mmCIF file with all atom_site columns, C-alpha atoms in Angstrom:
data_model
loop_
_atom_site.group_PDB
_atom_site.id
_atom_site.type_symbol
_atom_site.label_atom_id
_atom_site.label_alt_id
_atom_site.label_comp_id
_atom_site.label_asym_id
_atom_site.label_entity_id
_atom_site.label_seq_id
_atom_site.pdbx_PDB_ins_code
_atom_site.Cartn_x
_atom_site.Cartn_y
_atom_site.Cartn_z
_atom_site.occupancy
_atom_site.B_iso_or_equiv
_atom_site.pdbx_formal_charge
_atom_site.auth_seq_id
_atom_site.auth_comp_id
_atom_site.auth_asym_id
_atom_site.auth_atom_id
_atom_site.pdbx_PDB_model_num
ATOM 1  C CA . MET A 1 1  ? 109.188 89.014  85.121  1.00 53.00 ? 29  MET A CA 1
ATOM 2  C CA . GLY A 1 2  ? 110.053 92.574  85.760  1.00 59.00 ? 30  GLY A CA 1
ATOM 3  C CA . ASN A 1 3  ? 106.400 93.302  87.175  1.00 72.00 ? 31  ASN A CA 1
ATOM 4  C CA . LEU A 1 4  ? 106.828 90.459  89.443  1.00 79.00 ? 32  LEU A CA 1
ATOM 5  C CA . VAL A 1 5  ? 110.094 91.598  90.930  1.00 75.00 ? 33  VAL A CA 1
ATOM 6  C CA . ALA A 1 6  ? 108.902 95.136  91.324  1.00 73.00 ? 34  ALA A CA 1
ATOM 7  C CA . LYS A 1 7  ? 105.738 93.960  93.124  1.00 78.00 ? 35  LYS A CA 1
ATOM 8  C CA . LEU A 1 8  ? 107.763 91.596  95.534  1.00 83.00 ? 36  LEU A CA 1
ATOM 9  C CA . ALA A 1 9  ? 110.161 94.455  96.207  1.00 81.00 ? 37  ALA A CA 1
ATOM 10 C CA . THR A 1 10 ? 107.417 96.917  96.912  1.00 80.00 ? 38  THR A CA 1
ATOM 11 C CA . THR A 1 11 ? 105.509 94.227  99.124  1.00 85.00 ? 39  THR A CA 1
ATOM 12 C CA . ALA A 1 12 ? 108.685 93.468  101.141 1.00 87.00 ? 40  ALA A CA 1
ATOM 13 C CA . ALA A 1 13 ? 109.404 97.218  101.508 1.00 86.00 ? 41  ALA A CA 1
ATOM 14 C CA . ALA A 1 14 ? 105.879 97.962  102.815 1.00 84.00 ? 42  ALA A CA 1
ATOM 15 C CA . ILE A 1 15 ? 106.327 94.980  105.257 1.00 89.00 ? 43  ILE A CA 1
ATOM 16 C CA . GLY A 1 16 ? 109.626 96.585  106.635 1.00 89.00 ? 44  GLY A CA 1
ATOM 17 C CA . ALA A 1 17 ? 108.237 99.965  106.620 1.00 89.00 ? 45  ALA A CA 1
ATOM 18 C CA . SER A 1 18 ? 105.592 98.719  108.904 1.00 88.00 ? 46  SER A CA 1
ATOM 19 C CA . VAL A 1 19 ? 108.083 97.369  111.319 1.00 90.00 ? 47  VAL A CA 1
ATOM 20 C CA . VAL A 1 20 ? 109.987 100.478 111.227 1.00 91.00 ? 48  VAL A CA 1
ATOM 21 C CA . ALA A 1 21 ? 106.994 102.653 111.593 1.00 92.00 ? 49  ALA A CA 1
ATOM 22 C CA . ARG A 1 22 ? 105.784 100.789 114.554 1.00 90.00 ? 50  ARG A CA 1
ATOM 23 C CA . LYS A 1 23 ? 109.128 101.312 116.265 1.00 93.00 ? 51  LYS A CA 1
ATOM 24 C CA . MET A 1 24 ? 109.123 104.949 115.190 1.00 93.00 ? 52  MET A CA 1
ATOM 25 C CA . THR A 1 25 ? 105.839 105.438 116.719 1.00 93.00 ? 53  THR A CA 1
ATOM 26 C CA . ASP A 1 26 ? 106.570 103.715 119.955 1.00 93.00 ? 54  ASP A CA 1
ATOM 27 C CA . GLY A 1 27 ? 109.839 105.730 120.448 1.00 94.00 ? 55  GLY A CA 1
ATOM 28 C CA . THR A 1 28 ? 108.116 109.131 119.666 1.00 93.00 ? 56  THR A CA 1
ATOM 29 C CA . TRP A 1 29 ? 105.172 108.227 121.863 1.00 93.00 ? 57  TRP A CA 1
ATOM 30 C CA . LYS A 1 30 ? 107.521 107.438 124.823 1.00 94.00 ? 58  LYS A CA 1
ATOM 31 C CA . PHE A 1 31 ? 109.565 110.504 124.162 1.00 95.00 ? 59  PHE A CA 1
ATOM 32 C CA . VAL A 1 32 ? 106.596 112.761 124.062 1.00 92.00 ? 60  VAL A CA 1
ATOM 33 C CA . THR A 1 33 ? 104.634 111.283 126.694 1.00 91.00 ? 61  THR A CA 1
ATOM 34 C CA . GLY A 1 34 ? 106.938 109.529 128.989 1.00 93.00 ? 62  GLY A CA 1
ATOM 35 C CA . LYS A 1 35 ? 104.790 106.373 128.923 1.00 90.00 ? 63  LYS A CA 1
ATOM 36 C CA . ASP A 1 36 ? 104.860 103.320 126.739 1.00 89.00 ? 64  ASP A CA 1
ATOM 37 C CA . SER A 1 37 ? 102.569 103.447 123.796 1.00 88.00 ? 65  SER A CA 1
ATOM 38 C CA . PRO A 1 38 ? 99.051  102.033 124.368 1.00 88.00 ? 66  PRO A CA 1
ATOM 39 C CA . SER A 1 39 ? 99.038  98.189  123.500 1.00 82.00 ? 67  SER A CA 1
ATOM 40 C CA . ASN A 1 40 ? 95.505  98.458  122.332 1.00 83.00 ? 68  ASN A CA 1
ATOM 41 C CA . PRO A 1 41 ? 94.194  101.760 121.684 1.00 79.00 ? 69  PRO A CA 1
ATOM 42 C CA . GLU A 1 42 ? 90.520  100.456 121.099 1.00 83.00 ? 70  GLU A CA 1
ATOM 43 C CA . ASP A 1 43 ? 90.580  99.354  124.713 1.00 84.00 ? 71  ASP A CA 1
ATOM 44 C CA . PRO A 1 44 ? 87.584  101.377 126.607 1.00 85.00 ? 72  PRO A CA 1
ATOM 45 C CA . ASP A 1 45 ? 89.971  101.774 129.592 1.00 87.00 ? 73  ASP A CA 1
ATOM 46 C CA . ILE A 1 46 ? 92.360  103.946 127.677 1.00 87.00 ? 74  ILE A CA 1
ATOM 47 C CA . ASP A 1 47 ? 91.505  107.620 127.699 1.00 89.00 ? 75  ASP A CA 1
ATOM 48 C CA . ILE A 1 48 ? 89.740  108.765 124.416 1.00 90.00 ? 76  ILE A CA 1
ATOM 49 C CA . LYS A 1 49 ? 92.264  111.675 124.131 1.00 91.00 ? 77  LYS A CA 1
ATOM 50 C CA . GLU A 1 50 ? 95.062  109.442 124.320 1.00 90.00 ? 78  GLU A CA 1
ATOM 51 C CA . ALA A 1 51 ? 93.782  106.786 121.880 1.00 89.00 ? 79  ALA A CA 1
ATOM 52 C CA . ILE A 1 52 ? 92.896  109.624 119.248 1.00 91.00 ? 80  ILE A CA 1
ATOM 53 C CA . ALA A 1 53 ? 96.488  111.182 119.697 1.00 92.00 ? 81  ALA A CA 1
ATOM 54 C CA . PHE A 1 54 ? 97.985  107.702 119.253 1.00 92.00 ? 82  PHE A CA 1
ATOM 55 C CA . ALA A 1 55 ? 95.957  106.976 116.220 1.00 91.00 ? 83  ALA A CA 1
ATOM 56 C CA . VAL A 1 56 ? 96.820  110.278 114.609 1.00 94.00 ? 84  VAL A CA 1
ATOM 57 C CA . LEU A 1 57 ? 100.668 109.723 115.368 1.00 93.00 ? 85  LEU A CA 1
ATOM 58 C CA . SER A 1 58 ? 100.811 106.152 114.186 1.00 92.00 ? 86  SER A CA 1
ATOM 59 C CA . GLY A 1 59 ? 98.728  106.814 111.085 1.00 92.00 ? 87  GLY A CA 1
ATOM 60 C CA . ALA A 1 60 ? 101.019 109.658 110.080 1.00 93.00 ? 88  ALA A CA 1
ATOM 61 C CA . VAL A 1 61 ? 104.228 107.789 110.733 1.00 93.00 ? 89  VAL A CA 1
ATOM 62 C CA . VAL A 1 62 ? 102.885 104.722 108.925 1.00 90.00 ? 90  VAL A CA 1
ATOM 63 C CA . GLY A 1 63 ? 101.854 106.719 105.927 1.00 91.00 ? 91  GLY A CA 1
ATOM 64 C CA . MET A 1 64 ? 105.098 108.632 105.686 1.00 92.00 ? 92  MET A CA 1
ATOM 65 C CA . VAL A 1 65 ? 107.308 105.703 106.028 1.00 91.00 ? 93  VAL A CA 1
ATOM 66 C CA . ARG A 1 66 ? 105.345 103.576 103.493 1.00 87.00 ? 94  ARG A CA 1
ATOM 67 C CA . MET A 1 67 ? 105.659 106.235 101.028 1.00 89.00 ? 95  MET A CA 1
ATOM 68 C CA . LEU A 1 68 ? 109.289 106.845 101.501 1.00 91.00 ? 96  LEU A CA 1
ATOM 69 C CA . ALA A 1 69 ? 109.921 102.940 101.268 1.00 88.00 ? 97  ALA A CA 1
ATOM 70 C CA . ASN A 1 70 ? 107.747 102.675 98.119  1.00 83.00 ? 98  ASN A CA 1
ATOM 71 C CA . ARG A 1 71 ? 109.701 105.732 96.526  1.00 86.00 ? 99  ARG A CA 1
ATOM 72 C CA . GLU A 1 72 ? 113.004 104.359 97.229  1.00 88.00 ? 100 GLU A CA 1
ATOM 73 C CA . THR A 1 73 ? 111.945 100.772 95.968  1.00 85.00 ? 101 THR A CA 1
ATOM 74 C CA . THR A 1 74 ? 110.689 102.062 92.998  1.00 82.00 ? 102 THR A CA 1
ATOM 75 C CA . ARG A 1 75 ? 113.875 103.994 92.129  1.00 86.00 ? 103 ARG A CA 1
ATOM 76 C CA . VAL A 1 76 ? 116.079 101.008 92.985  1.00 85.00 ? 104 VAL A CA 1
ATOM 77 C CA . VAL A 1 77 ? 113.931 98.604  91.029  1.00 82.00 ? 105 VAL A CA 1
ATOM 78 C CA . ALA A 1 78 ? 113.752 100.996 88.071  1.00 82.00 ? 106 ALA A CA 1
ATOM 79 C CA . LYS A 1 79 ? 117.493 101.530 88.045  1.00 84.00 ? 107 LYS A CA 1
ATOM 80 C CA . GLY A 1 80 ? 118.234 97.802  88.102  1.00 80.00 ? 108 GLY A CA 1
ATOM 81 C CA . GLN A 1 81 ? 115.833 97.427  85.166  1.00 79.00 ? 109 GLN A CA 1
ATOM 82 C CA . ARG A 1 82 ? 117.256 100.542 83.369  1.00 81.00 ? 110 ARG A CA 1
ATOM 83 C CA . LYS A 1 83 ? 113.981 102.291 83.153  1.00 79.00 ? 111 LYS A CA 1
ATOM 84 C CA . SER A 1 84 ? 112.840 105.510 84.709  1.00 78.00 ? 112 SER A CA 1
ATOM 85 C CA . PRO A 1 85 ? 110.606 105.244 87.834  1.00 74.00 ? 113 PRO A CA 1
ATOM 86 C CA . LYS A 1 86 ? 107.719 106.589 85.843  1.00 75.00 ? 114 LYS A CA 1
ATOM 87 C CA . GLN A 1 87 ? 107.870 103.880 83.332  1.00 76.00 ? 115 GLN A CA 1
ATOM 88 C CA . LEU A 1 88 ? 108.099 101.125 86.074  1.00 69.00 ? 116 LEU A CA 1
ATOM 89 C CA . ALA A 1 89 ? 105.169 102.738 87.899  1.00 69.00 ? 117 ALA A CA 1
ATOM 90 C CA . ASP A 1 90 ? 103.238 102.584 84.828  1.00 71.00 ? 118 ASP A CA 1
ATOM 91 C CA . GLU A 1 91 ? 103.983 99.124  84.130  1.00 71.00 ? 119 GLU A CA 1
ATOM 92 C CA . THR A 1 92 ? 103.282 97.947  87.646  1.00 63.00 ? 120 THR A CA 1
ATOM 93 C CA . ASN A 1 93 ? 99.966  99.788  87.837  1.00 65.00 ? 121 ASN A CA 1
ATOM 94 C CA . LYS A 1 94 ? 98.659  97.898  84.768  1.00 64.00 ? 122 LYS A CA 1
#
């Protein structure tokens, strides 16, 4: 049961992190460029430099936010189960 709780919590955190990451990416893009973020960077009408810059920014933000969410979720679930985060991670990865 503990494994299921940890996996569900991690999945929920990843989904939430994706929403937060998108908002952070859009806000950062608007702050830096003064324009709205590209709705579809794969569109051939978008300048290739802009598409690459947006892909790099969004990839970095998504990776960072998901990592932070997973770390915090593991810490909280481990504390609730009275285990160390390492013990919980070992159990979850089995």
